PDB file of C-alpha atoms in Angstrom:
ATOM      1  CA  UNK O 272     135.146  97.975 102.714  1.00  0.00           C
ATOM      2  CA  UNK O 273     133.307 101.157 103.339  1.00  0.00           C
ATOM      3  CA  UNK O 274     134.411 103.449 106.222  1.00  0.00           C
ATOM      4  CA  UNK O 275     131.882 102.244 108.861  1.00  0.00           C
ATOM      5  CA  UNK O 276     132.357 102.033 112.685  1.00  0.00           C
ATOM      6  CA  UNK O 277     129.854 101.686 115.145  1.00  0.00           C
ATOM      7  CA  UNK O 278     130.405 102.385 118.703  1.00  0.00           C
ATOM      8  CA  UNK O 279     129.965 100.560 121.514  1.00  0.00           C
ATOM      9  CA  UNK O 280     130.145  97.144 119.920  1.00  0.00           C
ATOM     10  CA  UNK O 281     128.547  95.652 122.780  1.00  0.00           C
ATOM     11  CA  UNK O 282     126.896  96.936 125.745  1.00  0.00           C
ATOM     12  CA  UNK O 283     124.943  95.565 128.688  1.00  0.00           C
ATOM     13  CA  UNK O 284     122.475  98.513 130.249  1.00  0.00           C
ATOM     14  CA  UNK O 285     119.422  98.104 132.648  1.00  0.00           C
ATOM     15  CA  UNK O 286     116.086  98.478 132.224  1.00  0.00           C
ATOM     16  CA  UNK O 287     114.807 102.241 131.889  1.00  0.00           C
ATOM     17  CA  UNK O 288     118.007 103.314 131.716  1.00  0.00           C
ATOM     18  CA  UNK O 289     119.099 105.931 128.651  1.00  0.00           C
ATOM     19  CA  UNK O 290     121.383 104.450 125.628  1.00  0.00           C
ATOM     20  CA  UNK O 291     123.188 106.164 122.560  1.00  0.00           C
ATOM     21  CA  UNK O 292     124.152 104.278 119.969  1.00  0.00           C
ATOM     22  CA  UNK O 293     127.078 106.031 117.316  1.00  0.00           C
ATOM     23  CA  UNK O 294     127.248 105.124 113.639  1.00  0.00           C
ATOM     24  CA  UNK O 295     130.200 107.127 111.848  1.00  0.00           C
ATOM     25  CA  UNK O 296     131.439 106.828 108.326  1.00  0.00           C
ATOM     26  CA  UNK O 297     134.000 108.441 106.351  1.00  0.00           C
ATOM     27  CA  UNK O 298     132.429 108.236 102.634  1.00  0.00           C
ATOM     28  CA  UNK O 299     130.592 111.512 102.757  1.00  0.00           C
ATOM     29  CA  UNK O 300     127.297 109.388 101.551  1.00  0.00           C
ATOM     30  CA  UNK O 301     124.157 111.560 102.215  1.00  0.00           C
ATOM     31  CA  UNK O 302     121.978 108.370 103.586  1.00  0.00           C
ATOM     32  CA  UNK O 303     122.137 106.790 106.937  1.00  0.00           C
ATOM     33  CA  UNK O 304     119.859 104.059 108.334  1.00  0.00           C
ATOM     34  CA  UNK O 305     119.458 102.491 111.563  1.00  0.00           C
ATOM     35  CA  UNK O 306     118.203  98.909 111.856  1.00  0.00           C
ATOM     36  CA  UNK O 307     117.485  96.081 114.293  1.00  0.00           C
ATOM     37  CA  UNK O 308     118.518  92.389 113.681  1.00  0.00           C
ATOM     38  CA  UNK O 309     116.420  89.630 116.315  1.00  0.00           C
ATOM     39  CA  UNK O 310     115.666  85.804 114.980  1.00  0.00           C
ATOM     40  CA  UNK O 311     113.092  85.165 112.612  1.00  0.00           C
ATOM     41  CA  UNK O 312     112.407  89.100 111.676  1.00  0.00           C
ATOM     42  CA  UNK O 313     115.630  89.813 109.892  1.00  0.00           C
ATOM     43  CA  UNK O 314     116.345  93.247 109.297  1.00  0.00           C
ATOM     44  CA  UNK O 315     113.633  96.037 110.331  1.00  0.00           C
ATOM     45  CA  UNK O 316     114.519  99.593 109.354  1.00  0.00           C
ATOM     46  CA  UNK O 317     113.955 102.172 112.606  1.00  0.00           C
ATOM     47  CA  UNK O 318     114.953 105.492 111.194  1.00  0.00           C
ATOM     48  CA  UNK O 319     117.045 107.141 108.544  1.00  0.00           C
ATOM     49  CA  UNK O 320     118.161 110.091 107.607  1.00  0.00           C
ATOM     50  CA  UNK O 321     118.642 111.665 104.134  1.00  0.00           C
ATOM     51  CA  UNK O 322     120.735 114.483 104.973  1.00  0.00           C
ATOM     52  CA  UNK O 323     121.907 116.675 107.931  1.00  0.00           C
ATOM     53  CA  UNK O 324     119.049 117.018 110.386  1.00  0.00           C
ATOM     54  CA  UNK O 325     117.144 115.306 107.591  1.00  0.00           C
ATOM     55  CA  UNK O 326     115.187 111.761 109.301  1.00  0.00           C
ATOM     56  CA  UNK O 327     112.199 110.361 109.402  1.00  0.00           C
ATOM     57  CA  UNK O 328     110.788 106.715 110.957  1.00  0.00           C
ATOM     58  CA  UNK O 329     110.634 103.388 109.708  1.00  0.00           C
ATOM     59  CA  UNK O 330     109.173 100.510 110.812  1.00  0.00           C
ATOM     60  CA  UNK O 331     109.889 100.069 113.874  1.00  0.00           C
ATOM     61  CA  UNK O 332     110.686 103.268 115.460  1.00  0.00           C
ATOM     62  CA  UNK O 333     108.750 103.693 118.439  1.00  0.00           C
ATOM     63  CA  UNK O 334     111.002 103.881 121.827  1.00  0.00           C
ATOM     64  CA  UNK O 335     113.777 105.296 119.754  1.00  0.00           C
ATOM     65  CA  UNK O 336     115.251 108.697 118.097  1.00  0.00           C
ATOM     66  CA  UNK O 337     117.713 109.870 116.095  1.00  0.00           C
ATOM     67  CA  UNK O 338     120.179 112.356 115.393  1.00  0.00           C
ATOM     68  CA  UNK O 339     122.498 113.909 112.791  1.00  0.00           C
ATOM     69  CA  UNK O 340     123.965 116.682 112.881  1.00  0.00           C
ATOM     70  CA  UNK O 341     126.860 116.111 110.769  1.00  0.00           C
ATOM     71  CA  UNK O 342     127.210 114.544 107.742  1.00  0.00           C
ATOM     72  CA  UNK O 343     129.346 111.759 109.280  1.00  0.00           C
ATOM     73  CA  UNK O 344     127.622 110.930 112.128  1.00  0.00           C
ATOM     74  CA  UNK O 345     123.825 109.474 113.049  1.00  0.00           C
ATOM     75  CA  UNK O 346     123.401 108.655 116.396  1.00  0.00           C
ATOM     76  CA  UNK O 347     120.313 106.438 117.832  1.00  0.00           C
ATOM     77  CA  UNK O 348     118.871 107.022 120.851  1.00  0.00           C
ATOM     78  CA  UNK O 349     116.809 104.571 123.538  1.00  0.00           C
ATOM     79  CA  UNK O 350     115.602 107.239 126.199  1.00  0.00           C
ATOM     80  CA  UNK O 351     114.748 104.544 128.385  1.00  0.00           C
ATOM     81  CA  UNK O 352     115.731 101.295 127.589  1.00  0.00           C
ATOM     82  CA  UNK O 353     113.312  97.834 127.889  1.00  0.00           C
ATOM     83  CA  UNK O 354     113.951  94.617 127.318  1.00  0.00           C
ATOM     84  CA  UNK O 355     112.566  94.295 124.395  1.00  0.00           C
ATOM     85  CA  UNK O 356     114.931  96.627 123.225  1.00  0.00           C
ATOM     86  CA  UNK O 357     117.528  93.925 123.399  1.00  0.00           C
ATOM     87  CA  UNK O 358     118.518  93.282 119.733  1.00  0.00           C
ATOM     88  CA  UNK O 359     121.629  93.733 117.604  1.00  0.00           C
ATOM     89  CA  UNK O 360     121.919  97.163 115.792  1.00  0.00           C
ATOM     90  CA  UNK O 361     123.497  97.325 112.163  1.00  0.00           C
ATOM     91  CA  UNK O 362     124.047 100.964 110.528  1.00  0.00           C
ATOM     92  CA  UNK O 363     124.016 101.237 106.976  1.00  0.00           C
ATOM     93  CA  UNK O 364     124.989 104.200 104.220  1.00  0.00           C
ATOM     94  CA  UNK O 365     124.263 105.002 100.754  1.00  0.00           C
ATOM     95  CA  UNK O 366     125.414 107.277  98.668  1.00  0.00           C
ATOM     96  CA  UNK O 367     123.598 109.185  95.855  1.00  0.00           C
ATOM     97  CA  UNK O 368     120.928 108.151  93.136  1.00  0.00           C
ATOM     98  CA  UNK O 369     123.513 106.409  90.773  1.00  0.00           C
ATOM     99  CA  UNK O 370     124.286 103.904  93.504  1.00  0.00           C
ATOM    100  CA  UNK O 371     120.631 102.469  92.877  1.00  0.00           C
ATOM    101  CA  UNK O 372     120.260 101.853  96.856  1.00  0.00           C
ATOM    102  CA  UNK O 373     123.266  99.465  97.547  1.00  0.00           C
ATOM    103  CA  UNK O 374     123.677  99.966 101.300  1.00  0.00           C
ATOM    104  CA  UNK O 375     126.735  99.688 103.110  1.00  0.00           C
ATOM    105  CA  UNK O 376     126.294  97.988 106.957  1.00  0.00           C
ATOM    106  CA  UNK O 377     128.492  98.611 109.747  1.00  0.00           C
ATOM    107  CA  UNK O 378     129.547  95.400 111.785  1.00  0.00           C
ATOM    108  CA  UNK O 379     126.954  95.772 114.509  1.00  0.00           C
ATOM    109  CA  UNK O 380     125.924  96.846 118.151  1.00  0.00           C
ATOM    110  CA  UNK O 381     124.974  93.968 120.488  1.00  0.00           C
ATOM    111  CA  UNK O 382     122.767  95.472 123.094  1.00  0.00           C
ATOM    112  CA  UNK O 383     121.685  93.723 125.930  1.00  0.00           C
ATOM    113  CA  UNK O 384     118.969  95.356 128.061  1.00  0.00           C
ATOM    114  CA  UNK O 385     118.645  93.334 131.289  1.00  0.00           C
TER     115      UNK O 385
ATOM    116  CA  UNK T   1     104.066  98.985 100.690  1.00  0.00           C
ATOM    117  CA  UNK T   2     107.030  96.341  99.303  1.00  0.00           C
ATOM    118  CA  UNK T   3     107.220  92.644 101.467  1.00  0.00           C
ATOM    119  CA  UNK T   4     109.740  90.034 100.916  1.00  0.00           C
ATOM    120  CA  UNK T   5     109.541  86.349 101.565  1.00  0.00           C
ATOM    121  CA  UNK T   6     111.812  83.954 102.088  1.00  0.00           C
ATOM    122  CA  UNK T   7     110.189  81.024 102.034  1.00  0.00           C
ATOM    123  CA  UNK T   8     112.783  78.850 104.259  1.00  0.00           C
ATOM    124  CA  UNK T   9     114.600  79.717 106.924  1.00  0.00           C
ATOM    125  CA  UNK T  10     117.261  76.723 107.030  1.00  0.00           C
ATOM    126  CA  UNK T  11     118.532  75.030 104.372  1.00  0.00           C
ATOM    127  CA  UNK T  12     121.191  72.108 105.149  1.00  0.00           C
ATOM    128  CA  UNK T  13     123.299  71.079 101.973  1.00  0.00           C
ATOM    129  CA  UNK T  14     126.571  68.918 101.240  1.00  0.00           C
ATOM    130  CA  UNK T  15     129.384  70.532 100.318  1.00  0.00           C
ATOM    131  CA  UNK T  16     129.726  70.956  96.393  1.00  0.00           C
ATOM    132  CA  UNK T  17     125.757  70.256  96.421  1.00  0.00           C
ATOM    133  CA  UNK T  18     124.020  73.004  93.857  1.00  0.00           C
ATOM    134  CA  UNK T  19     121.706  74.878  96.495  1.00  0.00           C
ATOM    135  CA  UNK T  20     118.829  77.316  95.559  1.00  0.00           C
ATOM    136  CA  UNK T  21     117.379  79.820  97.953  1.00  0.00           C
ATOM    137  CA  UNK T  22     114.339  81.254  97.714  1.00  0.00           C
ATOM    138  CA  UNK T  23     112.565  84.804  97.426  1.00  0.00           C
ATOM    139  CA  UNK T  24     109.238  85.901  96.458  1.00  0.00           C
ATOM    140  CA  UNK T  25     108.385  89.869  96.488  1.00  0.00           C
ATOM    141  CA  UNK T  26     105.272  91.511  96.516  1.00  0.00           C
ATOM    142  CA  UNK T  27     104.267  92.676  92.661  1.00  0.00           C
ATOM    143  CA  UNK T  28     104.975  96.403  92.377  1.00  0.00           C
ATOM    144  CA  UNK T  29     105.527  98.631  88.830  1.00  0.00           C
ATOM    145  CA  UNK T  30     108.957  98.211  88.891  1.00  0.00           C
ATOM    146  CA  UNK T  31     111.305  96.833  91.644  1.00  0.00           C
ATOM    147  CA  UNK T  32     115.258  96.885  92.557  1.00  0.00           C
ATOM    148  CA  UNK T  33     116.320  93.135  93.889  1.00  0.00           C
ATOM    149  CA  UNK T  34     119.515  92.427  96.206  1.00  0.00           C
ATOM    150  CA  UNK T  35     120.571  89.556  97.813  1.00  0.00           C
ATOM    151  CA  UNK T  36     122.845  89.961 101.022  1.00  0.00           C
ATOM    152  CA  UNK T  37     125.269  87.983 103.087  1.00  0.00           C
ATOM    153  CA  UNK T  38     126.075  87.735 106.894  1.00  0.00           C
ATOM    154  CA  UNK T  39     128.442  85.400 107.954  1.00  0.00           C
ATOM    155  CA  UNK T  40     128.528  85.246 111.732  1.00  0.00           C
ATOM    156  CA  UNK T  41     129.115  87.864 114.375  1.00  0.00           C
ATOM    157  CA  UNK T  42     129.498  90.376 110.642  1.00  0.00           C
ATOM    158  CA  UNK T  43     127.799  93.000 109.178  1.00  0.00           C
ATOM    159  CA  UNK T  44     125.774  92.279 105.770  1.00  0.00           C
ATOM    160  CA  UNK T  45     127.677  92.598 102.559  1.00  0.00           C
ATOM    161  CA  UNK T  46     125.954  93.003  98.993  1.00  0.00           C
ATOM    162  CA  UNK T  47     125.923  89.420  96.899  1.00  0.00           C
ATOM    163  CA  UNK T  48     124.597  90.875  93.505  1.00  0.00           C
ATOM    164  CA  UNK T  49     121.833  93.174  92.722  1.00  0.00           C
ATOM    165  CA  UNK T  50     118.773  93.588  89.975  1.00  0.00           C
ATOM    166  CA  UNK T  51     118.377  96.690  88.392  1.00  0.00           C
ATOM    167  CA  UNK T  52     117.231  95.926  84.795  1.00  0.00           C
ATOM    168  CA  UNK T  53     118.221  94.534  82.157  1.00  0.00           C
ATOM    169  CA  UNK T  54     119.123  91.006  81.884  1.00  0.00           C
ATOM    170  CA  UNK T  55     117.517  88.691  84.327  1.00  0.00           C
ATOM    171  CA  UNK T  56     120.034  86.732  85.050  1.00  0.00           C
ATOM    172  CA  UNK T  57     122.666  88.418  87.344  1.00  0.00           C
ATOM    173  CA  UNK T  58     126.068  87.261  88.858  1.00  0.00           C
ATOM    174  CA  UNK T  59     127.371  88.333  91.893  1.00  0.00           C
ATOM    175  CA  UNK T  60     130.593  87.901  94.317  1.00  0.00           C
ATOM    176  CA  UNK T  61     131.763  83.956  95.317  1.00  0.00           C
ATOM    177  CA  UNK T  62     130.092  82.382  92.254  1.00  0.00           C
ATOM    178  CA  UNK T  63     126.247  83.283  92.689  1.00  0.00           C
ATOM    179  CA  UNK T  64     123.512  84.136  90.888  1.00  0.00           C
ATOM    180  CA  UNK T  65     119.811  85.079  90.930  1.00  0.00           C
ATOM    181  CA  UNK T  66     117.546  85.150  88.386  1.00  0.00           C
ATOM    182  CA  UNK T  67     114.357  87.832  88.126  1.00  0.00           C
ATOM    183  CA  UNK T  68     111.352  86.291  87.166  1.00  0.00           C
ATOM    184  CA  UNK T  69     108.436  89.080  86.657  1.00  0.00           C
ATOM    185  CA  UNK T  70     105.965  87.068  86.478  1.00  0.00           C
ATOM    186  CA  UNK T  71     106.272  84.841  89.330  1.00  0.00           C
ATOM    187  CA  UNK T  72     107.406  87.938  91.127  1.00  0.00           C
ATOM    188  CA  UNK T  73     110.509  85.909  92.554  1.00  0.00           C
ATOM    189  CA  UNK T  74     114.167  86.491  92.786  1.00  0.00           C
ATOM    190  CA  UNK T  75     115.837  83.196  93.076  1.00  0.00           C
ATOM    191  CA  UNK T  76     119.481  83.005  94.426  1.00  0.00           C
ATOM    192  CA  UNK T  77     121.605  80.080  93.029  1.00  0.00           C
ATOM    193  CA  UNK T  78     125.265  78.473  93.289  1.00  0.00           C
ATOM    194  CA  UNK T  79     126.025  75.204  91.221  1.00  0.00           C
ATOM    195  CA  UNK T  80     128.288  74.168  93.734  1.00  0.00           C
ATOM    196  CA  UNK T  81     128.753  75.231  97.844  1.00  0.00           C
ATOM    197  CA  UNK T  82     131.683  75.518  99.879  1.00  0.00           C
ATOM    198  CA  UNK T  83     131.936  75.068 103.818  1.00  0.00           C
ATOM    199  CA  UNK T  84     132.468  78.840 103.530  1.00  0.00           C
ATOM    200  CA  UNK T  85     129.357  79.547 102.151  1.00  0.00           C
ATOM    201  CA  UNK T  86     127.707  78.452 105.350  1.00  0.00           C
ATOM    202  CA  UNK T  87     125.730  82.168 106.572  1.00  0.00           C
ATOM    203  CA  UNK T  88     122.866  84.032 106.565  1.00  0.00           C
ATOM    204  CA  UNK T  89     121.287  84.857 103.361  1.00  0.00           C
ATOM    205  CA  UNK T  90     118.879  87.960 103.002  1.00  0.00           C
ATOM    206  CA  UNK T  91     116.918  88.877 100.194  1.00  0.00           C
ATOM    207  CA  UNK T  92     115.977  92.962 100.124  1.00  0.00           C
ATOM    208  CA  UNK T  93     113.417  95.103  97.723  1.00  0.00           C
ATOM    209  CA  UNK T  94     113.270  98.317  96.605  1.00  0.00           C
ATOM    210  CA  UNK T  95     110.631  99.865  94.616  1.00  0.00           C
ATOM    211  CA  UNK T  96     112.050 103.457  93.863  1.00  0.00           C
ATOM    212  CA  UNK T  97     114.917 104.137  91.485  1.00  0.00           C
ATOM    213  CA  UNK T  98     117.569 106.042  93.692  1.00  0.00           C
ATOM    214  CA  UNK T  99     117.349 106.645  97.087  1.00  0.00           C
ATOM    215  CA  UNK T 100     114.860 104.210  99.082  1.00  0.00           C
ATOM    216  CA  UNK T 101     114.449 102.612 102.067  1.00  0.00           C
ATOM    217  CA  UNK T 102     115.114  98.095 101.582  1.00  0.00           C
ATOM    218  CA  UNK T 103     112.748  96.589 102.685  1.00  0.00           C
ATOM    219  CA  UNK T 104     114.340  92.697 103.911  1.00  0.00           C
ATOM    220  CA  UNK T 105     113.430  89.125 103.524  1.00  0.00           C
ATOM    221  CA  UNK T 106     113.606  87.343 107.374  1.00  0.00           C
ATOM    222  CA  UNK T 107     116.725  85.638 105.576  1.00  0.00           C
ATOM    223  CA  UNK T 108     117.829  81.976 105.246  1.00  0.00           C
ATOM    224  CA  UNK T 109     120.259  80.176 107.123  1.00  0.00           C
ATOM    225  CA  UNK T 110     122.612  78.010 104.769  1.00  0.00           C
ATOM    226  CA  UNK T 111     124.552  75.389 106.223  1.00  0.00           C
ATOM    227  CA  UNK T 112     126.885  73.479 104.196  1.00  0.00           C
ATOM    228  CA  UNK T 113     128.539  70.238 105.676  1.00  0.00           C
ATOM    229  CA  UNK T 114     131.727  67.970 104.676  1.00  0.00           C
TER     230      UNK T 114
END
């Protein structure tokens, strides 16, 4: 399995209240992408990042930023946290152009926003 | 910009039934095709992938998927299901060689009963 770990794993916060979301690997793979898993919209990409200090949005990025400032790390970022916020967050990697995309997910973030 | 549909969301089978799921992309140049798994409370893990080549294309735990251009669908296939195959099944584009962003299917739920 690749070296994936996302931290918390599950976390109940309030409304309006800041949340930072880590996603660390130990492949060295340039790409890192943030997504959001809720029922009947499977996977929506919010931001990535193709190298140190290197991101940009995807779908779904409003209400959240991102960070890297190392190769190993991409943090996400709800400055204040709503309800509809509430979701589970997978992290993914890949590594360079002979890969051909495959991405690598994390196990998840269950975030509850009450 | 790529979209992906899965055109059901459930799909009940007996065990050691043949069971097809479903994908249809939109029509682009040239696309990259991947079929994912997510058993529950898990992170998604790569089932087989289309690059080029031939269009038929096995994967892990006996699956395949066959690329058909000209229906612009990516069918994933197993002769014969296993209790364990019950999970979430997503189907993901890519229309850049290299590095890209997926773009996901809002997945199918495959239930396999005794």
């Amino acid at each position: 399995d690749a070296g994936i770990t996302q931290s918390p794993r599950h976390k109940v916060t309030e409304t309006g209240t800041p949340v930072t979301l880590r996603c660390h690997q130990t492949e060295n793979h340039r790409y890192m992408y943030w997504y959001r898993q809720d029922p009947g919209h499977g996977l929506r990409l919010i931001h990535y990042s193709y190298g140190v200090k290197d991101t940009d949005k995807g779908e779904v990025s409003d209400g959240y930023s991102v960070s890297r400032s190392k190769t190993e790390d991409f943090l996400l970022t709800l400055e204040s946290a709503t309800s509809s916020q509430t979701s589970v967050y997978f992290c993914a990697i890949s590594g360079d152009r002979d890969s051909y995309n495959e991405q690598f997910f994390g196990p998840g973030t269950r975030l509850t926003v009450l | 910009a790529q979209s992906v549909t899965q055109l059901d969301s459930q799909v009940p089978v007996f065990e050691e039934a043949p069971v097809e799921l479903r994908c249809n992309y939109s029509s682009s140049v040239s696309v990259y095709l991947f079929w994912y798994v997510q058993y529950p409370n898990q992170g998604l893990q790569l089932l087989l992938k289309y690059l080029s080549g031939s269009t038929l294309v096995k994967g892990i735990n006996g699956f395949e998927a066959e690329f058909n251009k000209s229906q612009t669908s990516f069918h994933l296939r197993k002769p014969s299901v296993h209790i364990s195959d019950t999970a979430e099944y997503f189907c993901a584009v890519s229309d850049q060689e290299g590095y890209s962003t997926l773009t996901f299917g809002k997945g199918t739920m495959l239930l396999v009963s005794p």
